[in-house]
Amino acid sequence: MEHHTGYDDFAQVYNQFWAGYSIRVVPILEQLALNDCPPGAHILDLCCGTGQLASELTERGYKVAGVDGSKQMLNHARINAPQATFHCADVRYFELPTKFDIAFSTYDSLNHLLTHDDLEKAFRNVYRQLETGGVFVFDMNLESGFQRRWVGSFNIRTDDTVVAAESKYDENDKLATLDITIFAQYKEDEALWRRNDVILTQRAFTVDEVIETLATSGFAEIEVFDARRDFELREDGRAFFTAKKL
């Protein structure tokens, strides 16, 4: 997405506590695209975050380029996946010189696009960056997922970090918010702590809306999979989509 300081403030916490999701879905990505992909293929990691998926893919010999809107996320990504290349850019407007065999976007990153117009711009941009025959694979939270999983509060505590988070979903405007307060200890002075407040917002799109937007953007052979039923991923209300550029 566009550069957003909230994601910069969230980067260290994401890298430390949340980024493992990308590794958990690698078997799903294998089933949906990688098993049919030639060795050394070019892969676009869209909304790449702190680079854990890019690291896994480069270790398997793929050529990976990551795109993310947060400079601090990418600072972590360059450490985590030194063999990949990374670009700080808006997913709706980025332009890279390489064409890709596969584009991935994981961990409901595209839910952060809050309008149909923005989602279509991102899809059209991905379509433009793919080779003919290229495959686009991504997952998104559906409304049922927000209703079940984006309700209530939780906290994380370590010796040098405290994270308090509260999530909620508004069924009228289809928006989910995650309100995060982060207390992090200064490395220079253990008696001092810094506070950051971050609000992350996601939009619930229906399966039909996503399919229609993919088709409008030029994609074909669109398929939808349920994360729990089809892949035994323990997350209700998450769907995986695949689409092809013909």
PDB file of C-alpha atoms in Angstrom:
ATOM      1  CA  MET A   1       0.000   0.000   0.000  1.00  0.00           C
ATOM      2  CA  GLU A   2       0.993   3.644   0.060  1.00  0.00           C
ATOM      3  CA  HIS A   3       3.647   4.556   2.601  1.00  0.00           C
ATOM      4  CA  HIS A   4       2.057   4.699   6.043  1.00  0.00           C
ATOM      5  CA  THR A   5       3.898   5.518   9.257  1.00  0.00           C
ATOM      6  CA  GLY A   6       1.504   3.319  11.239  1.00  0.00           C
ATOM      7  CA  TYR A   7       2.959   0.270   9.554  1.00  0.00           C
ATOM      8  CA  ASP A   8       6.434   1.598  10.283  1.00  0.00           C
ATOM      9  CA  ASP A   9       5.589   1.741  13.999  1.00  0.00           C
ATOM     10  CA  PHE A  10       4.154  -1.772  13.779  1.00  0.00           C
ATOM     11  CA  ALA A  11       7.110  -3.265  11.871  1.00  0.00           C
ATOM     12  CA  GLN A  12       9.216  -4.495  14.799  1.00  0.00           C
ATOM     13  CA  VAL A  13       6.247  -6.097  16.549  1.00  0.00           C
ATOM     14  CA  TYR A  14       5.053  -7.700  13.309  1.00  0.00           C
ATOM     15  CA  ASN A  15       8.514  -9.088  12.598  1.00  0.00           C
ATOM     16  CA  GLN A  16       8.772 -10.493  16.108  1.00  0.00           C
ATOM     17  CA  PHE A  17       5.305 -11.942  16.676  1.00  0.00           C
ATOM     18  CA  TRP A  18       3.190 -12.181  13.503  1.00  0.00           C
ATOM     19  CA  ALA A  19       5.404 -12.914  10.513  1.00  0.00           C
ATOM     20  CA  GLY A  20       5.409 -16.684  10.968  1.00  0.00           C
ATOM     21  CA  TYR A  21       2.067 -16.939   9.165  1.00  0.00           C
ATOM     22  CA  SER A  22       3.850 -16.637   5.824  1.00  0.00           C
ATOM     23  CA  ILE A  23       5.850 -19.783   6.543  1.00  0.00           C
ATOM     24  CA  ARG A  24       2.740 -21.719   7.594  1.00  0.00           C
ATOM     25  CA  VAL A  25       1.060 -21.113   4.243  1.00  0.00           C
ATOM     26  CA  VAL A  26       3.997 -22.235   2.086  1.00  0.00           C
ATOM     27  CA  PRO A  27       2.513 -25.761   1.664  1.00  0.00           C
ATOM     28  CA  ILE A  28      -0.674 -24.110   0.387  1.00  0.00           C
ATOM     29  CA  LEU A  29       1.295 -21.971  -2.053  1.00  0.00           C
ATOM     30  CA  GLU A  30       3.076 -25.109  -3.226  1.00  0.00           C
ATOM     31  CA  GLN A  31      -0.215 -26.798  -3.946  1.00  0.00           C
ATOM     32  CA  LEU A  32      -1.740 -23.784  -5.697  1.00  0.00           C
ATOM     33  CA  ALA A  33       1.232 -22.606  -7.769  1.00  0.00           C
ATOM     34  CA  LEU A  34       4.800 -23.547  -6.839  1.00  0.00           C
ATOM     35  CA  ASN A  35       4.578 -27.236  -7.743  1.00  0.00           C
ATOM     36  CA  ASP A  36       3.862 -26.259 -11.355  1.00  0.00           C
ATOM     37  CA  CYS A  37       6.458 -23.498 -11.427  1.00  0.00           C
ATOM     38  CA  PRO A  38       9.800 -23.906 -13.254  1.00  0.00           C
ATOM     39  CA  PRO A  39      13.038 -23.753 -11.212  1.00  0.00           C
ATOM     40  CA  GLY A  40      14.422 -20.256 -10.859  1.00  0.00           C
ATOM     41  CA  ALA A  41      11.092 -18.627 -11.718  1.00  0.00           C
ATOM     42  CA  HIS A  42      10.489 -14.953 -10.979  1.00  0.00           C
ATOM     43  CA  ILE A  43       8.079 -14.431  -8.090  1.00  0.00           C
ATOM     44  CA  LEU A  44       6.466 -11.203  -6.931  1.00  0.00           C
ATOM     45  CA  ASP A  45       5.789 -11.031  -3.180  1.00  0.00           C
ATOM     46  CA  LEU A  46       3.158  -8.319  -2.916  1.00  0.00           C
ATOM     47  CA  CYS A  47       2.758  -6.620   0.480  1.00  0.00           C
ATOM     48  CA  CYS A  48       5.805  -8.629   1.500  1.00  0.00           C
ATOM     49  CA  GLY A  49       6.010  -7.286   5.054  1.00  0.00           C
ATOM     50  CA  THR A  50       9.201  -8.275   6.825  1.00  0.00           C
ATOM     51  CA  GLY A  51      10.326 -10.784   4.219  1.00  0.00           C
ATOM     52  CA  GLN A  52       9.810 -14.214   5.762  1.00  0.00           C
ATOM     53  CA  LEU A  53       8.048 -15.596   2.698  1.00  0.00           C
ATOM     54  CA  ALA A  54      10.646 -14.044   0.408  1.00  0.00           C
ATOM     55  CA  SER A  55      13.368 -15.742   2.455  1.00  0.00           C
ATOM     56  CA  GLU A  56      11.679 -19.130   2.127  1.00  0.00           C
ATOM     57  CA  LEU A  57      11.284 -18.696  -1.621  1.00  0.00           C
ATOM     58  CA  THR A  58      14.840 -17.506  -2.316  1.00  0.00           C
ATOM     59  CA  GLU A  59      16.183 -20.463  -0.336  1.00  0.00           C
ATOM     60  CA  ARG A  60      14.350 -22.682  -2.819  1.00  0.00           C
ATOM     61  CA  GLY A  61      16.107 -20.990  -5.721  1.00  0.00           C
ATOM     62  CA  TYR A  62      13.371 -18.633  -6.905  1.00  0.00           C
ATOM     63  CA  LYS A  63      14.125 -15.040  -7.923  1.00  0.00           C
ATOM     64  CA  VAL A  64      11.987 -12.876  -5.646  1.00  0.00           C
ATOM     65  CA  ALA A  65      11.040  -9.220  -5.664  1.00  0.00           C
ATOM     66  CA  GLY A  66       9.057  -7.864  -2.729  1.00  0.00           C
ATOM     67  CA  VAL A  67       6.851  -4.779  -2.702  1.00  0.00           C
ATOM     68  CA  ASP A  68       5.549  -3.096   0.450  1.00  0.00           C
ATOM     69  CA  GLY A  69       4.434   0.382   1.457  1.00  0.00           C
ATOM     70  CA  SER A  70       6.338   0.483   4.761  1.00  0.00           C
ATOM     71  CA  LYS A  71      10.004   1.439   4.783  1.00  0.00           C
ATOM     72  CA  GLN A  72      10.537  -0.086   8.209  1.00  0.00           C
ATOM     73  CA  MET A  73       8.931  -3.371   7.179  1.00  0.00           C
ATOM     74  CA  LEU A  74      11.371  -3.477   4.274  1.00  0.00           C
ATOM     75  CA  ASN A  75      14.335  -2.735   6.536  1.00  0.00           C
ATOM     76  CA  HIS A  76      13.538  -6.004   8.325  1.00  0.00           C
ATOM     77  CA  ALA A  77      12.854  -7.769   5.021  1.00  0.00           C
ATOM     78  CA  ARG A  78      16.292  -6.929   3.638  1.00  0.00           C
ATOM     79  CA  ILE A  79      17.864  -8.543   6.704  1.00  0.00           C
ATOM     80  CA  ASN A  80      15.572 -11.578   6.678  1.00  0.00           C
ATOM     81  CA  ALA A  81      15.841 -12.211   2.923  1.00  0.00           C
ATOM     82  CA  PRO A  82      19.132 -10.747   1.678  1.00  0.00           C
ATOM     83  CA  GLN A  83      18.937 -12.580  -1.662  1.00  0.00           C
ATOM     84  CA  ALA A  84      15.625 -10.944  -2.626  1.00  0.00           C
ATOM     85  CA  THR A  85      15.133  -7.424  -3.935  1.00  0.00           C
ATOM     86  CA  PHE A  86      12.666  -5.051  -2.288  1.00  0.00           C
ATOM     87  CA  HIS A  87      10.801  -1.953  -3.388  1.00  0.00           C
ATOM     88  CA  CYS A  88       8.888   0.535  -1.250  1.00  0.00           C
ATOM     89  CA  ALA A  89       5.813   1.310  -3.326  1.00  0.00           C
ATOM     90  CA  ASP A  90       2.040   1.488  -3.411  1.00  0.00           C
ATOM     91  CA  VAL A  91       0.472  -1.790  -4.571  1.00  0.00           C
ATOM     92  CA  ARG A  92      -1.958   0.156  -6.760  1.00  0.00           C
ATOM     93  CA  TYR A  93       0.701   1.996  -8.747  1.00  0.00           C
ATOM     94  CA  PHE A  94       4.090   0.249  -8.542  1.00  0.00           C
ATOM     95  CA  GLU A  95       5.967  -0.555 -11.725  1.00  0.00           C
ATOM     96  CA  LEU A  96       8.907  -2.964 -11.936  1.00  0.00           C
ATOM     97  CA  PRO A  97      11.101  -3.770 -14.951  1.00  0.00           C
ATOM     98  CA  THR A  98      10.659  -7.540 -14.427  1.00  0.00           C
ATOM     99  CA  LYS A  99       7.731  -9.692 -15.505  1.00  0.00           C
ATOM    100  CA  PHE A 100       6.805 -12.431 -13.044  1.00  0.00           C
ATOM    101  CA  ASP A 101       5.705 -16.044 -13.331  1.00  0.00           C
ATOM    102  CA  ILE A 102       3.810 -15.935 -10.025  1.00  0.00           C
ATOM    103  CA  ALA A 103       2.513 -13.176  -7.770  1.00  0.00           C
ATOM    104  CA  PHE A 104       1.718 -13.926  -4.127  1.00  0.00           C
ATOM    105  CA  SER A 105       0.026 -11.772  -1.513  1.00  0.00           C
ATOM    106  CA  THR A 106      -0.427 -13.448   1.859  1.00  0.00           C
ATOM    107  CA  TYR A 107      -1.797 -12.795   5.326  1.00  0.00           C
ATOM    108  CA  ASP A 108      -4.911 -10.880   4.178  1.00  0.00           C
ATOM    109  CA  SER A 109      -2.750  -7.970   3.059  1.00  0.00           C
ATOM    110  CA  LEU A 110      -5.158  -6.973   0.300  1.00  0.00           C
ATOM    111  CA  ASN A 111      -7.935  -6.444   2.844  1.00  0.00           C
ATOM    112  CA  HIS A 112      -6.100  -3.230   3.695  1.00  0.00           C
ATOM    113  CA  LEU A 113      -7.380  -1.821   0.410  1.00  0.00           C
ATOM    114  CA  LEU A 114     -10.590  -0.184   1.553  1.00  0.00           C
ATOM    115  CA  THR A 115     -12.502   0.434  -1.686  1.00  0.00           C
ATOM    116  CA  HIS A 116     -13.469  -1.582  -4.745  1.00  0.00           C
ATOM    117  CA  ASP A 117     -11.622   0.950  -6.896  1.00  0.00           C
ATOM    118  CA  ASP A 118      -8.370   0.458  -4.973  1.00  0.00           C
ATOM    119  CA  LEU A 119      -8.711  -3.316  -5.121  1.00  0.00           C
ATOM    120  CA  GLU A 120      -9.209  -3.167  -8.886  1.00  0.00           C
ATOM    121  CA  LYS A 121      -6.186  -0.877  -9.304  1.00  0.00           C
ATOM    122  CA  ALA A 122      -4.037  -3.375  -7.402  1.00  0.00           C
ATOM    123  CA  PHE A 123      -5.368  -6.322  -9.429  1.00  0.00           C
ATOM    124  CA  ARG A 124      -4.759  -4.503 -12.724  1.00  0.00           C
ATOM    125  CA  ASN A 125      -1.245  -3.663 -11.607  1.00  0.00           C
ATOM    126  CA  VAL A 126      -0.491  -7.284 -10.748  1.00  0.00           C
ATOM    127  CA  TYR A 127      -1.951  -8.387 -14.086  1.00  0.00           C
ATOM    128  CA  ARG A 128       0.353  -5.963 -15.877  1.00  0.00           C
ATOM    129  CA  GLN A 129       3.406  -7.330 -14.049  1.00  0.00           C
ATOM    130  CA  LEU A 130       2.712 -11.011 -14.805  1.00  0.00           C
ATOM    131  CA  GLU A 131       3.993 -12.987 -17.758  1.00  0.00           C
ATOM    132  CA  THR A 132       1.355 -14.496 -20.018  1.00  0.00           C
ATOM    133  CA  GLY A 133       0.319 -17.684 -18.237  1.00  0.00           C
ATOM    134  CA  GLY A 134       1.343 -16.187 -14.906  1.00  0.00           C
ATOM    135  CA  VAL A 135      -0.592 -17.032 -11.752  1.00  0.00           C
ATOM    136  CA  PHE A 136      -1.794 -14.732  -8.972  1.00  0.00           C
ATOM    137  CA  VAL A 137      -2.408 -16.341  -5.549  1.00  0.00           C
ATOM    138  CA  PHE A 138      -3.614 -14.445  -2.487  1.00  0.00           C
ATOM    139  CA  ASP A 139      -5.703 -14.883   0.640  1.00  0.00           C
ATOM    140  CA  MET A 140      -8.288 -12.541   2.137  1.00  0.00           C
ATOM    141  CA  ASN A 141     -10.391 -12.325   5.253  1.00  0.00           C
ATOM    142  CA  LEU A 142     -14.120 -12.657   4.543  1.00  0.00           C
ATOM    143  CA  GLU A 143     -16.875 -11.127   6.647  1.00  0.00           C
ATOM    144  CA  SER A 144     -17.368 -14.370   8.583  1.00  0.00           C
ATOM    145  CA  GLY A 145     -13.695 -14.267   9.514  1.00  0.00           C
ATOM    146  CA  PHE A 146     -13.951 -10.741  10.833  1.00  0.00           C
ATOM    147  CA  GLN A 147     -17.090 -11.630  12.784  1.00  0.00           C
ATOM    148  CA  ARG A 148     -15.380 -14.598  14.437  1.00  0.00           C
ATOM    149  CA  ARG A 149     -11.780 -13.519  14.796  1.00  0.00           C
ATOM    150  CA  TRP A 150     -11.774  -9.712  14.960  1.00  0.00           C
ATOM    151  CA  VAL A 151     -13.666  -9.417  18.219  1.00  0.00           C
ATOM    152  CA  GLY A 152     -12.153  -8.769  21.638  1.00  0.00           C
ATOM    153  CA  SER A 153      -8.698  -8.051  22.978  1.00  0.00           C
ATOM    154  CA  PHE A 154      -5.401  -9.797  23.547  1.00  0.00           C
ATOM    155  CA  ASN A 155      -1.938  -8.926  24.787  1.00  0.00           C
ATOM    156  CA  ILE A 156       1.642 -10.072  24.339  1.00  0.00           C
ATOM    157  CA  ARG A 157       4.344  -9.555  26.949  1.00  0.00           C
ATOM    158  CA  THR A 158       8.078 -10.148  26.779  1.00  0.00           C
ATOM    159  CA  ASP A 159      10.952  -8.735  28.798  1.00  0.00           C
ATOM    160  CA  ASP A 160      11.285  -5.693  26.549  1.00  0.00           C
ATOM    161  CA  THR A 161       7.933  -5.379  24.738  1.00  0.00           C
ATOM    162  CA  VAL A 162       4.282  -5.177  25.731  1.00  0.00           C
ATOM    163  CA  VAL A 163       1.559  -5.279  23.077  1.00  0.00           C
ATOM    164  CA  ALA A 164      -2.088  -4.626  23.921  1.00  0.00           C
ATOM    165  CA  ALA A 165      -4.544  -5.018  21.036  1.00  0.00           C
ATOM    166  CA  GLU A 166      -8.297  -4.721  20.595  1.00  0.00           C
ATOM    167  CA  SER A 167     -10.149  -5.627  17.424  1.00  0.00           C
ATOM    168  CA  LYS A 168     -13.696  -4.948  16.265  1.00  0.00           C
ATOM    169  CA  TYR A 169     -15.794  -5.286  13.144  1.00  0.00           C
ATOM    170  CA  ASP A 170     -18.504  -2.894  11.972  1.00  0.00           C
ATOM    171  CA  GLU A 171     -21.066  -4.827   9.923  1.00  0.00           C
ATOM    172  CA  ASN A 172     -22.608  -1.627   8.535  1.00  0.00           C
ATOM    173  CA  ASP A 173     -19.518  -0.232   6.835  1.00  0.00           C
ATOM    174  CA  LYS A 174     -17.754  -3.620   6.455  1.00  0.00           C
ATOM    175  CA  LEU A 175     -14.631  -2.280   8.171  1.00  0.00           C
ATOM    176  CA  ALA A 176     -12.527  -4.088  10.762  1.00  0.00           C
ATOM    177  CA  THR A 177     -10.068  -2.245  12.986  1.00  0.00           C
ATOM    178  CA  LEU A 178      -7.180  -3.476  15.082  1.00  0.00           C
ATOM    179  CA  ASP A 179      -6.210  -0.919  17.718  1.00  0.00           C
ATOM    180  CA  ILE A 180      -2.688  -1.669  18.958  1.00  0.00           C
ATOM    181  CA  THR A 181      -0.712  -0.054  21.759  1.00  0.00           C
ATOM    182  CA  ILE A 182       2.968  -0.955  21.857  1.00  0.00           C
ATOM    183  CA  PHE A 183       5.337  -0.338  24.764  1.00  0.00           C
ATOM    184  CA  ALA A 184       8.951  -1.044  23.854  1.00  0.00           C
ATOM    185  CA  GLN A 185      11.981  -0.724  26.085  1.00  0.00           C
ATOM    186  CA  TYR A 186      14.726   1.629  24.993  1.00  0.00           C
ATOM    187  CA  LYS A 187      17.883  -0.346  24.349  1.00  0.00           C
ATOM    188  CA  GLU A 188      19.981   2.592  25.542  1.00  0.00           C
ATOM    189  CA  ASP A 189      18.195   2.870  28.895  1.00  0.00           C
ATOM    190  CA  GLU A 190      16.236  -0.068  30.288  1.00  0.00           C
ATOM    191  CA  ALA A 191      14.372   2.262  32.665  1.00  0.00           C
ATOM    192  CA  LEU A 192      12.721   4.053  29.726  1.00  0.00           C
ATOM    193  CA  TRP A 193       9.894   2.741  27.579  1.00  0.00           C
ATOM    194  CA  ARG A 194       8.442   4.150  24.380  1.00  0.00           C
ATOM    195  CA  ARG A 195       4.737   4.016  23.503  1.00  0.00           C
ATOM    196  CA  ASN A 196       3.323   3.740  19.978  1.00  0.00           C
ATOM    197  CA  ASP A 197      -0.369   3.622  19.100  1.00  0.00           C
ATOM    198  CA  VAL A 198      -1.320   2.041  15.783  1.00  0.00           C
ATOM    199  CA  ILE A 199      -4.727   1.507  14.191  1.00  0.00           C
ATOM    200  CA  LEU A 200      -4.877  -0.929  11.272  1.00  0.00           C
ATOM    201  CA  THR A 201      -8.030  -1.106   9.158  1.00  0.00           C
ATOM    202  CA  GLN A 202      -9.281  -3.825   6.812  1.00  0.00           C
ATOM    203  CA  ARG A 203     -12.294  -4.078   4.509  1.00  0.00           C
ATOM    204  CA  ALA A 204     -14.521  -7.122   4.069  1.00  0.00           C
ATOM    205  CA  PHE A 205     -15.207  -7.982   0.448  1.00  0.00           C
ATOM    206  CA  THR A 206     -17.490 -10.818  -0.616  1.00  0.00           C
ATOM    207  CA  VAL A 207     -16.185 -13.725  -2.683  1.00  0.00           C
ATOM    208  CA  ASP A 208     -18.347 -12.579  -5.589  1.00  0.00           C
ATOM    209  CA  GLU A 209     -16.930  -9.057  -5.377  1.00  0.00           C
ATOM    210  CA  VAL A 210     -13.362 -10.359  -5.486  1.00  0.00           C
ATOM    211  CA  ILE A 211     -14.100 -12.700  -8.406  1.00  0.00           C
ATOM    212  CA  GLU A 212     -15.831  -9.927 -10.359  1.00  0.00           C
ATOM    213  CA  THR A 213     -12.949  -7.514  -9.730  1.00  0.00           C
ATOM    214  CA  LEU A 214     -10.385 -10.091 -10.832  1.00  0.00           C
ATOM    215  CA  ALA A 215     -12.331 -10.735 -14.032  1.00  0.00           C
ATOM    216  CA  THR A 216     -12.730  -7.019 -14.710  1.00  0.00           C
ATOM    217  CA  SER A 217      -8.968  -6.656 -14.283  1.00  0.00           C
ATOM    218  CA  GLY A 218      -8.330  -9.259 -17.004  1.00  0.00           C
ATOM    219  CA  PHE A 219      -7.812 -12.447 -15.008  1.00  0.00           C
ATOM    220  CA  ALA A 220      -9.297 -15.805 -15.989  1.00  0.00           C
ATOM    221  CA  GLU A 221      -9.505 -19.346 -14.558  1.00  0.00           C
ATOM    222  CA  ILE A 222     -10.390 -17.906 -11.160  1.00  0.00           C
ATOM    223  CA  GLU A 223     -10.733 -20.395  -8.301  1.00  0.00           C
ATOM    224  CA  VAL A 224     -11.617 -19.970  -4.628  1.00  0.00           C
ATOM    225  CA  PHE A 225     -10.587 -22.205  -1.715  1.00  0.00           C
ATOM    226  CA  ASP A 226     -11.642 -22.249   1.918  1.00  0.00           C
ATOM    227  CA  ALA A 227      -8.650 -22.134   4.264  1.00  0.00           C
ATOM    228  CA  ARG A 228     -10.079 -24.549   6.835  1.00  0.00           C
ATOM    229  CA  ARG A 229     -12.012 -26.943   4.607  1.00  0.00           C
ATOM    230  CA  ASP A 230      -9.508 -27.213   1.752  1.00  0.00           C
ATOM    231  CA  PHE A 231      -6.183 -26.766   3.557  1.00  0.00           C
ATOM    232  CA  GLU A 232      -6.907 -27.522   7.235  1.00  0.00           C
ATOM    233  CA  LEU A 233      -5.672 -24.059   8.192  1.00  0.00           C
ATOM    234  CA  ARG A 234      -7.205 -23.231  11.554  1.00  0.00           C
ATOM    235  CA  GLU A 235      -8.759 -19.934  10.519  1.00  0.00           C
ATOM    236  CA  ASP A 236     -12.455 -19.652   9.769  1.00  0.00           C
ATOM    237  CA  GLY A 237     -13.512 -17.072   7.229  1.00  0.00           C
ATOM    238  CA  ARG A 238     -10.296 -16.940   5.217  1.00  0.00           C
ATOM    239  CA  ALA A 239     -10.332 -17.647   1.481  1.00  0.00           C
ATOM    240  CA  PHE A 240      -7.518 -18.294  -0.973  1.00  0.00           C
ATOM    241  CA  PHE A 241      -7.924 -17.110  -4.555  1.00  0.00           C
ATOM    242  CA  THR A 242      -6.033 -18.138  -7.670  1.00  0.00           C
ATOM    243  CA  ALA A 243      -6.280 -16.404 -11.034  1.00  0.00           C
ATOM    244  CA  LYS A 244      -4.341 -16.613 -14.282  1.00  0.00           C
ATOM    245  CA  LYS A 245      -3.217 -14.154 -16.944  1.00  0.00           C
ATOM    246  CA  LEU A 246      -3.980 -15.788 -20.307  1.00  0.00           C
TER     247      LEU A 246
END
